[in-house]
PDB file of C-alpha atoms and ligand atoms in Angstrom:
ATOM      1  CA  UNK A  12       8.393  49.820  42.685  1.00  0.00           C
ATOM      2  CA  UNK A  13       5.209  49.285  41.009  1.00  0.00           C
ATOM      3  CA  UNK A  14       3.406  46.131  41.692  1.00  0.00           C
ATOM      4  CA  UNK A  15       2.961  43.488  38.447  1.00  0.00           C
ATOM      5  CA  UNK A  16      -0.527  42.687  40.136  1.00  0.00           C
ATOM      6  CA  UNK A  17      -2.834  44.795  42.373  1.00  0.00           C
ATOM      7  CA  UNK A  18      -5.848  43.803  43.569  1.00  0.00           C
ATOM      8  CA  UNK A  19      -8.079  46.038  45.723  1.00  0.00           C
ATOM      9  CA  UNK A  20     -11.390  45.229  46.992  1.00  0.00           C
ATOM     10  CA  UNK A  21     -12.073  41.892  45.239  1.00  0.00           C
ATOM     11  CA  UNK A  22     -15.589  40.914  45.628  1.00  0.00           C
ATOM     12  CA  UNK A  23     -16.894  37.329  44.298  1.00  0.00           C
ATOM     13  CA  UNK A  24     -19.825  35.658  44.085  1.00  0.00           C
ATOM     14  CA  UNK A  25     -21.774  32.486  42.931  1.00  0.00           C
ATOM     15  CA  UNK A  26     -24.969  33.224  42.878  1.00  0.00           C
ATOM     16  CA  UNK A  27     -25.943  34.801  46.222  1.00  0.00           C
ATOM     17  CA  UNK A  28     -23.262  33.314  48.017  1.00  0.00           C
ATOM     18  CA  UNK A  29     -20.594  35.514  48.749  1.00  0.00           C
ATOM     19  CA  UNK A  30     -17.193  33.592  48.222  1.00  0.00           C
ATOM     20  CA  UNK A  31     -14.658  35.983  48.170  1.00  0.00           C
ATOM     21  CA  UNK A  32     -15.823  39.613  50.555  1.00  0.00           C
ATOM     22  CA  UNK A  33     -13.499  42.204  49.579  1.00  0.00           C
ATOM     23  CA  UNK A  34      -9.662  41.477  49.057  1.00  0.00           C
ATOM     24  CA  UNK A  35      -6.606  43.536  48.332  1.00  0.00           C
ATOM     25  CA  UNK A  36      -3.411  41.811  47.495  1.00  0.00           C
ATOM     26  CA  UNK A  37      -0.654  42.822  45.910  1.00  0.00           C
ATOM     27  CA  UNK A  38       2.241  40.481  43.939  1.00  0.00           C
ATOM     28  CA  UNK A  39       5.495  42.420  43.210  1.00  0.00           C
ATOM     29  CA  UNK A  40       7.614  41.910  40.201  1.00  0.00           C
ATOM     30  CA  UNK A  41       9.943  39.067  40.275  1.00  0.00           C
ATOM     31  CA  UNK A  42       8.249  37.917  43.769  1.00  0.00           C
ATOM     32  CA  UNK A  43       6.655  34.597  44.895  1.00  0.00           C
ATOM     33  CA  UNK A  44       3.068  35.711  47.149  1.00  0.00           C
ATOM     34  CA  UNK A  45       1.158  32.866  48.394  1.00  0.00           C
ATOM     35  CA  UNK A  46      -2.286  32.620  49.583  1.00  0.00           C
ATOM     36  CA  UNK A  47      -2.602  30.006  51.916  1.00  0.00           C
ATOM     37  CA  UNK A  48      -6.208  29.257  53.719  1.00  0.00           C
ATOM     38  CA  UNK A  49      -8.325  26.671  55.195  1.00  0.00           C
ATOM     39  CA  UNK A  50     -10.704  24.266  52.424  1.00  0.00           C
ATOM     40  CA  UNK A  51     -13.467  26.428  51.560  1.00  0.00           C
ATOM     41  CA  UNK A  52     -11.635  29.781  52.454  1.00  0.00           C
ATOM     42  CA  UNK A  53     -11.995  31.075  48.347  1.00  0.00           C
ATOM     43  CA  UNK A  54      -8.246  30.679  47.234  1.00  0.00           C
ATOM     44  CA  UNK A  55      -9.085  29.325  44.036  1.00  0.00           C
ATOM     45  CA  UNK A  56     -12.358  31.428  43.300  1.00  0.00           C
ATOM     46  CA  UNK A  57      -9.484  34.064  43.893  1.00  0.00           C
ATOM     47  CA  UNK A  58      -7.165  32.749  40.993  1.00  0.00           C
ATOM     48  CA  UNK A  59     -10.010  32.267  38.672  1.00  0.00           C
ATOM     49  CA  UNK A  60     -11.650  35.403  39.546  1.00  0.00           C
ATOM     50  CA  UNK A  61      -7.984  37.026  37.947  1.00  0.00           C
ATOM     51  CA  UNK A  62      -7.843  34.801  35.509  1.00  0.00           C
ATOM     52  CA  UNK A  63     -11.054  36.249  33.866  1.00  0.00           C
ATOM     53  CA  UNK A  64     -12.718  32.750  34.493  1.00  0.00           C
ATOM     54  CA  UNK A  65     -15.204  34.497  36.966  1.00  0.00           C
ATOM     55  CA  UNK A  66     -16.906  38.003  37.076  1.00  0.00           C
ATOM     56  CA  UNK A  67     -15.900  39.926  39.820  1.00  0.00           C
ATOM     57  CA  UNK A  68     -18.942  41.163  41.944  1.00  0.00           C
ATOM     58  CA  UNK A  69     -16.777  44.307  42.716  1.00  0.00           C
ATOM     59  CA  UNK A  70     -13.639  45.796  43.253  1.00  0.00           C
ATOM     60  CA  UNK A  71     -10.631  46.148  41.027  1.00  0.00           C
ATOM     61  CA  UNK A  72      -7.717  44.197  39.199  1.00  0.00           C
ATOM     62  CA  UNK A  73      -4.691  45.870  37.986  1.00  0.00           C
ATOM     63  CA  UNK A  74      -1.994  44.293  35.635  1.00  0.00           C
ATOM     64  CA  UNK A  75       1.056  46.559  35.033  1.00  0.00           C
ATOM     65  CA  UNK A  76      -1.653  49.281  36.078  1.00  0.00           C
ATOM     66  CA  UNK A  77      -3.591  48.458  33.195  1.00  0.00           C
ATOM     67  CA  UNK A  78      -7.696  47.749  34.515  1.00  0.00           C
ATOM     68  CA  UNK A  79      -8.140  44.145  33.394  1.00  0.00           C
ATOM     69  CA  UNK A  80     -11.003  44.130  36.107  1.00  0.00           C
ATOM     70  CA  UNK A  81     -13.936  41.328  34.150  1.00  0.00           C
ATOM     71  CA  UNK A  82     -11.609  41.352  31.164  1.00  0.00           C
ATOM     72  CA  UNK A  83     -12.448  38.349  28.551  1.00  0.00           C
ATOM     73  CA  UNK A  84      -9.930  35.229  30.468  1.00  0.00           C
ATOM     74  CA  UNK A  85      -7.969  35.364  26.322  1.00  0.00           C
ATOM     75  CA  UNK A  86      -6.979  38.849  26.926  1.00  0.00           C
ATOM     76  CA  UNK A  87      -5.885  38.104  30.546  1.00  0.00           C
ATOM     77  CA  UNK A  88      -4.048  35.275  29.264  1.00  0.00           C
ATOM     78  CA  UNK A  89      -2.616  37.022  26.259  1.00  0.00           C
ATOM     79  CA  UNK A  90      -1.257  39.885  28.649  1.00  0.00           C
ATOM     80  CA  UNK A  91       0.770  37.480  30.241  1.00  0.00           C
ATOM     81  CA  UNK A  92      -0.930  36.164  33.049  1.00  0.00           C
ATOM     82  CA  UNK A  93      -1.187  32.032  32.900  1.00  0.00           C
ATOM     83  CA  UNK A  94      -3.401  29.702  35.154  1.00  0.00           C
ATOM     84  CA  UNK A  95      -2.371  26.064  36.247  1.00  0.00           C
ATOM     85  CA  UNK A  96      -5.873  25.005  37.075  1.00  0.00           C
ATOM     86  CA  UNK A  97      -6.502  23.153  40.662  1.00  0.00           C
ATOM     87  CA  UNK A  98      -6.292  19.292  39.565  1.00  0.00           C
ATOM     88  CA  UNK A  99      -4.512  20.132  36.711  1.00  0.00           C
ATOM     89  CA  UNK A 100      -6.842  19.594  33.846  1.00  0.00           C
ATOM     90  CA  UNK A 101      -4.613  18.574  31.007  1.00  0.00           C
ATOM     91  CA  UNK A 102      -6.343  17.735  27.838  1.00  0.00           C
ATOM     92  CA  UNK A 103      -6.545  13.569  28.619  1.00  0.00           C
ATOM     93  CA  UNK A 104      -7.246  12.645  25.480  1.00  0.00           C
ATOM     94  CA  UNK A 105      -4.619  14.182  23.327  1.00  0.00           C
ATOM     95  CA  UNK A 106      -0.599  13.628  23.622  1.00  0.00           C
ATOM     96  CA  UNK A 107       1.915  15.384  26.158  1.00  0.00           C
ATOM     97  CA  UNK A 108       3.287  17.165  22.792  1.00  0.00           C
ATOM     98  CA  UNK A 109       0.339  18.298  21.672  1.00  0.00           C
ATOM     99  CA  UNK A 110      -0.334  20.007  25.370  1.00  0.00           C
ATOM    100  CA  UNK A 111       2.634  21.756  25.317  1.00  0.00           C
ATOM    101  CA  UNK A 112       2.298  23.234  21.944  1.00  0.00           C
ATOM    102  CA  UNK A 113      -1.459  24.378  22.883  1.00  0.00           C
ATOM    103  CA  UNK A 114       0.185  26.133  25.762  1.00  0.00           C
ATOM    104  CA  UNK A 115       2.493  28.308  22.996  1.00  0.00           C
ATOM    105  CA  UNK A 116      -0.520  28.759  20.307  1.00  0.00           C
ATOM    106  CA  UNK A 117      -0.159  32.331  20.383  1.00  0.00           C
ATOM    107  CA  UNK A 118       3.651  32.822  19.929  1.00  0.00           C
ATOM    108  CA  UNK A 119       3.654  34.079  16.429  1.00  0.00           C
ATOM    109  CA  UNK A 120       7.455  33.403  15.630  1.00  0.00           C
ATOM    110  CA  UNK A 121       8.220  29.466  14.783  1.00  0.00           C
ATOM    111  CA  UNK A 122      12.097  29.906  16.435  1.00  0.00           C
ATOM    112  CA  UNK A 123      10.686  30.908  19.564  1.00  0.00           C
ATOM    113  CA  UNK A 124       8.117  28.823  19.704  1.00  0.00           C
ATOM    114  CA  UNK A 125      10.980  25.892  19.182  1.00  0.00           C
ATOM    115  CA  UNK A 126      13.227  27.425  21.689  1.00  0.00           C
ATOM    116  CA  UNK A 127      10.660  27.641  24.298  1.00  0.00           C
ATOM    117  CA  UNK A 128       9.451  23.855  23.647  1.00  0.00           C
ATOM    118  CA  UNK A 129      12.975  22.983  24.376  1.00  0.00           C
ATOM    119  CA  UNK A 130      13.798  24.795  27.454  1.00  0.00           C
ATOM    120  CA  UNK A 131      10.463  23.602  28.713  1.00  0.00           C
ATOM    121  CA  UNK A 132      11.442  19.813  27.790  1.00  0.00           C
ATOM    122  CA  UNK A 133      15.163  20.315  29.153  1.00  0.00           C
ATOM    123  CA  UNK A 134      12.822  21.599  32.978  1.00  0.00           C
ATOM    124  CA  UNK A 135      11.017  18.479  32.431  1.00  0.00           C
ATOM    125  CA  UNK A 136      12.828  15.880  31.188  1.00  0.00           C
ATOM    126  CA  UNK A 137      10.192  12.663  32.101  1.00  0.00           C
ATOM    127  CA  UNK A 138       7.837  15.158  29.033  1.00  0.00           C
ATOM    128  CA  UNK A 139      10.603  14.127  26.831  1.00  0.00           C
ATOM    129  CA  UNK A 140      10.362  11.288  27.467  1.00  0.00           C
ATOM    130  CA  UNK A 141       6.982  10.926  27.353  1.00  0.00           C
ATOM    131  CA  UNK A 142       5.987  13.368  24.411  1.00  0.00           C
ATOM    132  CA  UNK A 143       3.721  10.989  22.722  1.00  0.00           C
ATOM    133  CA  UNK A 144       1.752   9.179  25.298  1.00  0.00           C
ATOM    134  CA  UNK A 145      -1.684  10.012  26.172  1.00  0.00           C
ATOM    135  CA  UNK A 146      -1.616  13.173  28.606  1.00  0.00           C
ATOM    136  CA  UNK A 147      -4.636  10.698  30.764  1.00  0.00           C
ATOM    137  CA  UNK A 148      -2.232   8.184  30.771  1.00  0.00           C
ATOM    138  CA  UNK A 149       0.468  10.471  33.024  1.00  0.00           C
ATOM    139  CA  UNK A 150       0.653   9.723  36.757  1.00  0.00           C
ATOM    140  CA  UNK A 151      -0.663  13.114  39.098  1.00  0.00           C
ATOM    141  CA  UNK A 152       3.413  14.193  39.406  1.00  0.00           C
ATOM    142  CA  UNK A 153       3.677  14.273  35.354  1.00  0.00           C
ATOM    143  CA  UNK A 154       0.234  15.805  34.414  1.00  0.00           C
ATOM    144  CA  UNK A 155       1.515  18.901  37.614  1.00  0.00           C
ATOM    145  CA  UNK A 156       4.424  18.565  35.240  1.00  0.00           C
ATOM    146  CA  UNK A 157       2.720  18.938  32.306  1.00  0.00           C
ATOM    147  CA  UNK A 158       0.339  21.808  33.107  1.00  0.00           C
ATOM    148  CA  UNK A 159       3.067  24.003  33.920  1.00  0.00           C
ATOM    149  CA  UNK A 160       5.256  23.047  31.203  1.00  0.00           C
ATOM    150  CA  UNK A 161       2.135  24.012  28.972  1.00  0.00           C
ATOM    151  CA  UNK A 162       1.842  27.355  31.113  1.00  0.00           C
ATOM    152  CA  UNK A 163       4.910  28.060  30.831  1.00  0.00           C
ATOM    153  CA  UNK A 164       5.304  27.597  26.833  1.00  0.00           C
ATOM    154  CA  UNK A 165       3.540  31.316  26.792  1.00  0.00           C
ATOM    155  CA  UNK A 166       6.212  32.730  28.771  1.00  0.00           C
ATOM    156  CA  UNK A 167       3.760  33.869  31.834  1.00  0.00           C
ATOM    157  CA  UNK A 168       4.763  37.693  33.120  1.00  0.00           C
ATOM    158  CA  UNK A 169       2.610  36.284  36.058  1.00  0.00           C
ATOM    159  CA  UNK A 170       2.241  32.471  36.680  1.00  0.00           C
ATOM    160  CA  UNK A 171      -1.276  31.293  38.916  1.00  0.00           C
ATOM    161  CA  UNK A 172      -0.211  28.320  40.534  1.00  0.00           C
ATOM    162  CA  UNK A 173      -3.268  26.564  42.345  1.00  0.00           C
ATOM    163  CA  UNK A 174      -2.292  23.936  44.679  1.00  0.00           C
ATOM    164  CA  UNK A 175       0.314  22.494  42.416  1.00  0.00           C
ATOM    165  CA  UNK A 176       1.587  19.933  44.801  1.00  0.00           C
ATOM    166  CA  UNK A 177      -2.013  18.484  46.015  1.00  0.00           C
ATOM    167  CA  UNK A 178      -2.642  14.978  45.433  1.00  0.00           C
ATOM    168  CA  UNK A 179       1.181  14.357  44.865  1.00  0.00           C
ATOM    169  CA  UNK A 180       3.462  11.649  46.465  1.00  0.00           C
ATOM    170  CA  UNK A 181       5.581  13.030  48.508  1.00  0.00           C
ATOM    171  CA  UNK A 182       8.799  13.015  45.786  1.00  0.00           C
ATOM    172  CA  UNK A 183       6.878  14.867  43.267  1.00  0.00           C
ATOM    173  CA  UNK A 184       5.797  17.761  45.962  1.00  0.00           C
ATOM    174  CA  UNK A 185       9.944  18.036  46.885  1.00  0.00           C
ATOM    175  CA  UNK A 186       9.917  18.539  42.570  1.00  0.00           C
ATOM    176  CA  UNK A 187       7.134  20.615  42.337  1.00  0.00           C
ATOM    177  CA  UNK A 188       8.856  23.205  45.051  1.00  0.00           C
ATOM    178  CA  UNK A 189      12.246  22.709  43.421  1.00  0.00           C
ATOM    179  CA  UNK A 190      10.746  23.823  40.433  1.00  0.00           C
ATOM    180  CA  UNK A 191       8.847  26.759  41.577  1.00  0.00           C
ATOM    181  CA  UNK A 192      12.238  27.688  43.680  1.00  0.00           C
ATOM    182  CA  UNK A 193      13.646  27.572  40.066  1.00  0.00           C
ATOM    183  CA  UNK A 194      11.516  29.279  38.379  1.00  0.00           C
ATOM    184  CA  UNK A 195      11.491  32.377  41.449  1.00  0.00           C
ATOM    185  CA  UNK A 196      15.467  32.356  40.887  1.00  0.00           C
ATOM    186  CA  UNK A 197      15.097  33.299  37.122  1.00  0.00           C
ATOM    187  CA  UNK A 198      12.865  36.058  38.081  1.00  0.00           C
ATOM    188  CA  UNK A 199       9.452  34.424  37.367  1.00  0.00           C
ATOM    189  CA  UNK A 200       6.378  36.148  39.559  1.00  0.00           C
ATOM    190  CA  UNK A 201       4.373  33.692  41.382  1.00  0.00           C
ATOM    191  CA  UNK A 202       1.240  33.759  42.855  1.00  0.00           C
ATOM    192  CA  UNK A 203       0.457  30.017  44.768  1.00  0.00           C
ATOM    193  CA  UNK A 204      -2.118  29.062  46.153  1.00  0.00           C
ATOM    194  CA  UNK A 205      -1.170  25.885  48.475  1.00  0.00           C
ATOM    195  CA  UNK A 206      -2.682  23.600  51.420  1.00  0.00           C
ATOM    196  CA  UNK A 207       1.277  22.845  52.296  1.00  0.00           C
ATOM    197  CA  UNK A 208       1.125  25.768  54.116  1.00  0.00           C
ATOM    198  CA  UNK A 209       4.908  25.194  55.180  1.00  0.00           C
ATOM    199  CA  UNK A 210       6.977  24.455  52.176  1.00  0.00           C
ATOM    200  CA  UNK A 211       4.722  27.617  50.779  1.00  0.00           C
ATOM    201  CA  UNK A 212       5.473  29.993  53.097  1.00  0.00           C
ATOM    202  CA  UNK A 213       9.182  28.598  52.979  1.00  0.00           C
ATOM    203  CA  UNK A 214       9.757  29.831  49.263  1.00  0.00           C
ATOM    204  CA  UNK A 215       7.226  32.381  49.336  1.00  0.00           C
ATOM    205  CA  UNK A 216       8.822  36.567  49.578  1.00  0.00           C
ATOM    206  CA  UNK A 217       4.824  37.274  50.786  1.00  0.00           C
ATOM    207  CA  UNK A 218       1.865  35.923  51.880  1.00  0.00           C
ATOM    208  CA  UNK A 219      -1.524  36.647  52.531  1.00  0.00           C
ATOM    209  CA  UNK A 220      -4.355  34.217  54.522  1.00  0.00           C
ATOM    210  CA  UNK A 221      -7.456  33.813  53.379  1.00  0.00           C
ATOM    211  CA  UNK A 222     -10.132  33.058  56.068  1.00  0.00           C
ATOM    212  CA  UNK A 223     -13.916  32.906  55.019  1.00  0.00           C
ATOM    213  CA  UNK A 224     -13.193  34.990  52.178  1.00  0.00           C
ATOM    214  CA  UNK A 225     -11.527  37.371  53.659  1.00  0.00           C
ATOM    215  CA  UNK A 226      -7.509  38.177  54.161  1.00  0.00           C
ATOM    216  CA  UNK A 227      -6.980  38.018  57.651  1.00  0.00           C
ATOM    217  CA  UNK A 228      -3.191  38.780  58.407  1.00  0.00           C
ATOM    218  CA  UNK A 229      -0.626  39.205  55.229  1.00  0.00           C
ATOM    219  CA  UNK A 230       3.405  39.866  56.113  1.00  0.00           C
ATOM    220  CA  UNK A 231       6.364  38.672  54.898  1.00  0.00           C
ATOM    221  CA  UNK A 232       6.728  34.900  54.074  1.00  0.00           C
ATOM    222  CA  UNK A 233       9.060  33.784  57.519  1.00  0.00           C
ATOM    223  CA  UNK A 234       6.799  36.231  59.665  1.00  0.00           C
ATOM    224  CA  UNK A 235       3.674  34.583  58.856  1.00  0.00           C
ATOM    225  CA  UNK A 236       5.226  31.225  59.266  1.00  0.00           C
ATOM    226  CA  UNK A 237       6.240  32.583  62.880  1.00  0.00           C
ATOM    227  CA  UNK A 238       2.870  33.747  63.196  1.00  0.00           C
ATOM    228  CA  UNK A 239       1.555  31.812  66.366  1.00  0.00           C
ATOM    229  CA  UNK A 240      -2.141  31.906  65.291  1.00  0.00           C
ATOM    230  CA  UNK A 241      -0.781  30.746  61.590  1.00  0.00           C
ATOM    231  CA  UNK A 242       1.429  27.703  63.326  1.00  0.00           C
ATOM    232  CA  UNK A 243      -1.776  26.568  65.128  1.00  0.00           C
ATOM    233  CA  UNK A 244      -4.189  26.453  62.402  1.00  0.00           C
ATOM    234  CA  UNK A 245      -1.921  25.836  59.090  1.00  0.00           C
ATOM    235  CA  UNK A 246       1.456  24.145  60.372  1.00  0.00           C
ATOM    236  CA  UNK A 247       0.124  21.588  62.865  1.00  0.00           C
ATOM    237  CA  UNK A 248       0.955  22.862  65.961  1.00  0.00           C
ATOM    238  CA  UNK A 249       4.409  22.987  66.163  1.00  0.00           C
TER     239      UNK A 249
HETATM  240  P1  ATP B 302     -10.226  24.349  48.398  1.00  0.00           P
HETATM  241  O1  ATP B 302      -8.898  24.306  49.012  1.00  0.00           O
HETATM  242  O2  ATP B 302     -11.180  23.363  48.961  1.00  0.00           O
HETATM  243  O3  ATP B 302     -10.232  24.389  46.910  1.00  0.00           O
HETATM  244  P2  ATP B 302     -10.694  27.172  48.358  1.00  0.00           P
HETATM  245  O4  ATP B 302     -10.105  28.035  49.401  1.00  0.00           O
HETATM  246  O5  ATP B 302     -10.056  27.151  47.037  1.00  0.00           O
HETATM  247  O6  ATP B 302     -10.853  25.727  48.910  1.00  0.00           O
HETATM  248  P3  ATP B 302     -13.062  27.909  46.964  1.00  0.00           P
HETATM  249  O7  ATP B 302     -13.094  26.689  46.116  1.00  0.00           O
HETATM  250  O8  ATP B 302     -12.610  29.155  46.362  1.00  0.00           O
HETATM  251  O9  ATP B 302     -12.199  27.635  48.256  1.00  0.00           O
HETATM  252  O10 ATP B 302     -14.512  28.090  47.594  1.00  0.00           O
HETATM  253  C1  ATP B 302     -14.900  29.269  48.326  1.00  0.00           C
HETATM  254  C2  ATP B 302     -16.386  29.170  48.701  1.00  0.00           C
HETATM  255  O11 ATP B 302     -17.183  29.229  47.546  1.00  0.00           O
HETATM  256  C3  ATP B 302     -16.751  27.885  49.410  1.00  0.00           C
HETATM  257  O12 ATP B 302     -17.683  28.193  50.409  1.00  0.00           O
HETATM  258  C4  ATP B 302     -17.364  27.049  48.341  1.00  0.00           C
HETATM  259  O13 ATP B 302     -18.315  26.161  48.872  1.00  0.00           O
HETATM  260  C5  ATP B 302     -18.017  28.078  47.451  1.00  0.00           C
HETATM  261  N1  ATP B 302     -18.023  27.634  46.032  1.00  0.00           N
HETATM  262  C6  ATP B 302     -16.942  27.260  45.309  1.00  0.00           C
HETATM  263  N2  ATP B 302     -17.295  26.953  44.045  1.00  0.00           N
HETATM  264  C7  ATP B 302     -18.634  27.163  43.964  1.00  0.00           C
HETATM  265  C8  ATP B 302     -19.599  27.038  42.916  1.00  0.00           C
HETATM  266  N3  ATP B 302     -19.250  26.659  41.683  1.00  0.00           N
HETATM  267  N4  ATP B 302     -20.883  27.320  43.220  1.00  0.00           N
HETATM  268  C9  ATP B 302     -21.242  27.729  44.462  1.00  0.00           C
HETATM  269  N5  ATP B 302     -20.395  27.870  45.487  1.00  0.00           N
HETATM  270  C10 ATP B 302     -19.105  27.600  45.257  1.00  0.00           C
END
């Protein structure tokens, strides 16, 4: 089968540092892959380096085996591939409804548009209820919420989580996974990008670590969690 995402040789940079030294990674249709990795390690220059939001310094990006390699981030996005930023970054200032219906700007026909506000609203049901407060005015749990709702009004082919359940109290990190495991049963492809190393590699098919910018072991989700050098550094010990 041909992979939705492959990514060979990723190089990225910020200025003269070198964050990110060469990666390949791969993210099968219909799969959940997550990248898990110390603070520092360059997960999230990774997601924004695919989402067009960095230049790659080298190497190559495939989408559907299309070259989208320092591709504008709106032609990323409008292929399909959608970013929930680290910390969120909902637009504070302007209502929950409003969000959502930035997230589904491009979706030319009105009935879809409708019908994917609603599914998205019957996923979240505390953005129902909230549709015209302030998006600032959220607690952490309802602006995750809200990002992904708006993410997923464009009806991602491949969804960037990064770090979605950071920050969280501990209920809304059980929702956030529940979610995720939700959207991974209707077929949705996943790449995460998590500190909670365990419920990641828990619901994730694949997964890749990312040490110093580099991927230093990659195997199938319960393999890596077995992993003895993985338990000591990313699941405490145990
Ligand atoms: P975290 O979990 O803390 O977000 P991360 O794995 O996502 O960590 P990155 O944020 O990708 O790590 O950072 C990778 C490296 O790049 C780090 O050494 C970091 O200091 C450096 N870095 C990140 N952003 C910038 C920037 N805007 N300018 C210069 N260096 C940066």
């Amino acid at each position: 089968m041909t992979n939705l995402l492959d990514v060979s040789g990723l190089r990225l940079d910020y200025g003269r540092t070198m964050a990110v030294k060469g990666i390949d990674l791969a993210v099968p249709p219909g799969s959940v892959v997550c990248l898990i990795g110390a603070n520092g390690a360059g997960k999230t220059t990774t997601m924004r380096g695919l989402s067009g939001l960095l230049r790659a310094a080298g190497g190559t990006v495939r989408f559907e085996g299309t070259d989208i390699t320092n591709a504008p981030a709106h032609r990323i996005a409008r292929l399909g591939i959608r970013q929930v930023p680290e910390g969120r970054q909902v637009f504070a200032e302007m209502t929950v409804d409003e969000n959502l219906r930035l997230g589904g700007l491009q979706v030319p026909n009105p009935q879809e548009f409708r019908n994917r506000r609603e599914r998205v609203l019957a996923r979240f049901p505390r953005l129902q209820e909230r549709l015209t407060q302030q998006a600032g005015l959220l607690s952490g749990g309802e602006q995750q919420m809200l990002a992904l709702g708006r993410a997923l009004m464009g009806a991602p082919r491949l969804l960037l989580l990064d770090e979605p359940s950071m920050g969280l109290a501990p209920l809304f990190v059980e929702e956030i996974f529940r979610i995720i495991a939700d959207l991974k049963r209707e077929g949705t492809t996943i790449l995460l990008v998590e500190q909670n190393a365990q419920a990641a590699l828990e619901i994730a098919d694949y997964a890749y670590v990312l040490e110093s910018g580099r991927i230093t072991l990659h195997g199938p989700g319960a393999q890596i969690a077995d992993d003895p050098k993985v338990v000591a550094a990313y699941l405490g010990g145990h």
